[in-house]
Amino acid sequence: MNKRLAFKCCGLLAAGLVSNWAAAQAAPEAAWVAEARQVAGAVPPRLLSVLQEELERSGAEGAVAVCNEKAPQMARAASEKSGWAIRRVSLRNRNPKAVPDAWEQAALQEFDRRLAAQEPASKLEKSELTQEGGQNVQRYIRALPTAKLCLECHGSAEQISPAVAARIKALYPADQATGYSVGQLRGAITLRKAVP
């Protein structure tokens, strides 16, 4: 075999090995992203169902208590069941525990830009394998757009009743989460898991 042919064969072999390595790396990533997407997709509908029931039972004032008490409980239960650390974050948070970290903040800002460019809210998600303290961490975030149901507590001052506004102020004195309209980015559900 001449040198040129040998070099070409080695190049093809190396390209094949790189291609196989990339495919092997992509397969586990696709699996964890699919798992994160499924977990993230299950939590908001459950919360919305509980909120809807409370709205029907005691109005928006009662729904504020659901977000204050039940939403964190639901996130903890989903975290324990799934193995993912789950929480909700927002650039204009109501709960002081919902302040995004740098990765989440960048994703939320990207979501705002994509939403402004008419991308459907249902497509706003991001996944990434990051490094934190020398450890690989799987990160996933999915947009939570404002629904009509949300406006009784997150809408304009005219849309929020005085009783609801008083309840919000009592529970969240530093609230920033009002003035939204339907379809705007209210926040996101975010998941993280350290890779063993």
Coordinates of C-alpha atoms in Angstrom, one line a residue:
M1 CA 0.0 0.0 0.0
N2 CA 1.4 3.4 -0.9
K3 CA 1.8 6.2 1.6
R4 CA -1.0 8.3 0.1
L5 CA -3.5 5.4 0.2
A6 CA -2.4 4.5 3.8
F7 CA -2.9 8.1 4.9
K8 CA -6.4 8.2 3.3
C9 CA -7.4 4.9 5.0
C10 CA -6.1 6.2 8.4
G11 CA -8.1 9.4 7.8
L12 CA -11.3 7.5 7.0
L13 CA -10.8 5.2 10.0
A14 CA -10.2 8.3 12.3
A15 CA -13.3 10.0 10.9
G16 CA -15.3 6.8 11.5
L17 CA -14.1 6.6 15.1
V18 CA -14.9 10.2 15.7
S19 CA -18.3 9.8 14.2
N20 CA -19.0 6.7 16.3
W21 CA -17.8 8.5 19.4
A22 CA -20.0 11.5 18.7
A23 CA -23.0 9.2 18.2
A24 CA -22.3 7.4 21.4
Q25 CA -22.1 10.7 23.3
A26 CA -25.3 12.0 21.7
A27 CA -27.3 8.9 22.5
P28 CA -27.0 9.3 26.3
E29 CA -27.6 13.1 26.0
A30 CA -30.8 12.5 24.0
A31 CA -32.0 10.1 26.7
W32 CA -31.4 12.5 29.6
V33 CA -32.9 15.4 27.7
A34 CA -36.0 13.3 26.8
E35 CA -36.3 12.3 30.5
A36 CA -36.0 15.9 31.7
R37 CA -38.5 17.1 29.1
Q38 CA -41.0 14.5 30.3
V39 CA -40.5 15.4 34.0
A40 CA -40.8 19.2 33.2
G41 CA -43.9 18.6 31.1
A42 CA -45.7 16.7 33.9
V43 CA -45.3 19.3 36.8
P44 CA -47.0 22.4 35.4
P45 CA -50.3 20.7 34.3
R46 CA -50.6 19.3 37.9
L47 CA -50.1 22.7 39.4
L48 CA -52.6 24.3 37.0
S49 CA -55.1 21.6 37.9
V50 CA -54.7 22.4 41.6
L51 CA -54.9 26.1 40.9
Q52 CA -58.0 25.7 38.9
E53 CA -59.7 23.7 41.6
E54 CA -58.7 26.4 44.2
L55 CA -59.9 29.2 42.0
E56 CA -63.3 27.5 41.7
R57 CA -63.5 26.8 45.4
S58 CA -62.2 30.1 46.9
G59 CA -61.2 32.4 44.2
A60 CA -57.9 34.0 43.3
E61 CA -57.1 34.8 47.0
G62 CA -57.1 31.1 47.8
A63 CA -55.0 30.4 44.7
V64 CA -52.2 32.7 46.0
A65 CA -51.9 30.3 49.0
V66 CA -51.7 27.3 46.6
C67 CA -48.7 28.9 44.8
N68 CA -47.2 29.8 48.2
E69 CA -47.6 26.4 49.8
K70 CA -48.6 23.7 47.4
A71 CA -46.3 24.6 44.4
P72 CA -43.1 24.1 46.4
Q73 CA -44.5 20.9 47.9
M74 CA -45.3 19.6 44.5
A75 CA -41.8 20.5 43.2
R76 CA -40.2 18.7 46.1
A77 CA -42.3 15.6 45.6
A78 CA -41.5 15.6 41.9
S79 CA -37.8 16.0 42.7
E80 CA -37.8 13.1 45.1
K81 CA -39.7 10.9 42.6
S82 CA -37.7 11.8 39.5
G83 CA -34.2 12.4 41.0
W84 CA -34.1 15.8 39.3
A85 CA -33.8 19.0 41.4
I86 CA -36.9 21.0 40.2
R87 CA -37.9 24.6 40.7
R88 CA -39.6 27.5 39.0
V89 CA -37.7 30.6 38.2
S90 CA -38.5 34.0 36.7
L91 CA -36.7 37.2 35.7
R92 CA -39.6 39.0 37.6
N93 CA -40.0 36.7 40.5
R94 CA -42.7 36.7 43.2
N95 CA -41.1 34.2 45.5
P96 CA -37.5 35.2 46.5
K97 CA -36.5 31.6 46.1
A98 CA -37.4 31.8 42.4
V99 CA -34.4 34.0 41.5
P100 CA -32.6 32.4 38.5
D101 CA -28.9 31.5 38.6
A102 CA -26.7 32.8 35.8
W103 CA -27.4 29.8 33.5
E104 CA -31.2 30.1 34.1
Q105 CA -31.1 33.9 33.6
A106 CA -29.3 33.6 30.3
A107 CA -31.9 31.0 29.1
L108 CA -34.8 33.2 30.2
Q109 CA -33.4 36.1 28.4
E110 CA -32.9 33.9 25.3
F111 CA -36.6 32.8 25.6
D112 CA -37.8 36.4 25.7
R113 CA -35.9 37.1 22.5
R114 CA -37.2 33.9 20.8
L115 CA -40.8 34.7 22.0
A116 CA -40.5 38.3 20.6
A117 CA -39.4 36.7 17.3
Q118 CA -42.7 34.8 17.2
E119 CA -41.4 31.4 18.2
P120 CA -44.1 29.4 19.9
A121 CA -43.8 29.3 23.7
S122 CA -44.1 25.5 23.5
K123 CA -40.8 25.3 21.7
L124 CA -38.9 27.4 24.3
E125 CA -36.5 25.0 26.0
K126 CA -32.8 24.5 26.5
S127 CA -30.6 21.6 27.7
E128 CA -27.0 21.6 28.4
L129 CA -24.3 19.5 30.1
T130 CA -22.5 22.0 32.3
Q131 CA -19.5 22.0 34.7
E132 CA -20.2 23.0 38.3
G133 CA -17.4 22.7 40.9
G134 CA -15.6 20.2 38.7
Q135 CA -18.7 18.0 38.3
N136 CA -20.8 17.4 35.2
V137 CA -24.4 18.6 35.7
Q138 CA -27.3 18.1 33.3
R139 CA -29.4 21.3 33.0
Y140 CA -32.8 21.6 31.4
I141 CA -35.2 24.6 31.4
R142 CA -38.6 25.0 29.8
A143 CA -40.7 28.2 29.4
L144 CA -43.9 28.8 31.3
P145 CA -45.9 31.3 29.4
T146 CA -48.6 33.3 31.1
A147 CA -52.1 31.8 30.6
K148 CA -55.4 33.6 31.1
L149 CA -55.8 31.8 34.4
C150 CA -52.6 33.5 35.7
L151 CA -53.8 37.1 35.2
E152 CA -55.9 37.2 38.3
C153 CA -52.7 37.1 40.3
H154 CA -50.1 38.2 37.7
G155 CA -52.0 40.6 35.5
S156 CA -52.2 44.4 35.6
A157 CA -53.3 46.3 38.7
E158 CA -56.8 46.6 37.2
Q159 CA -57.0 42.8 36.8
I160 CA -55.9 42.0 40.3
S161 CA -58.6 42.5 43.0
P162 CA -57.7 44.5 46.1
A163 CA -58.1 41.3 48.3
V164 CA -55.7 39.4 46.1
A165 CA -53.2 42.3 46.0
A166 CA -53.3 42.5 49.8
R167 CA -52.7 38.7 50.1
I168 CA -49.8 38.9 47.6
K169 CA -48.3 41.8 49.5
A170 CA -48.6 39.9 52.8
L171 CA -46.9 36.8 51.5
Y172 CA -44.4 38.4 49.1
P173 CA -43.5 41.9 50.1
A174 CA -40.9 42.2 47.3
D175 CA -43.2 40.9 44.6
Q176 CA -42.2 41.7 41.0
A177 CA -44.5 39.3 39.2
T178 CA -47.4 41.5 38.1
G179 CA -48.2 43.4 34.8
Y180 CA -48.2 40.3 32.6
S181 CA -50.4 39.6 29.7
V182 CA -51.4 36.3 28.1
G183 CA -48.6 34.7 26.2
Q184 CA -45.8 36.6 27.9
L185 CA -43.0 34.6 29.5
R186 CA -44.0 34.3 33.1
G187 CA -40.9 32.2 34.0
A188 CA -39.7 28.6 33.5
I189 CA -39.4 25.3 35.1
T190 CA -35.8 24.3 35.6
L191 CA -34.2 20.9 36.3
R192 CA -30.7 20.0 37.2
K193 CA -29.0 16.7 38.0
A194 CA -25.4 15.9 38.8
V195 CA -24.0 13.2 36.6
P196 CA -22.6 10.3 38.7

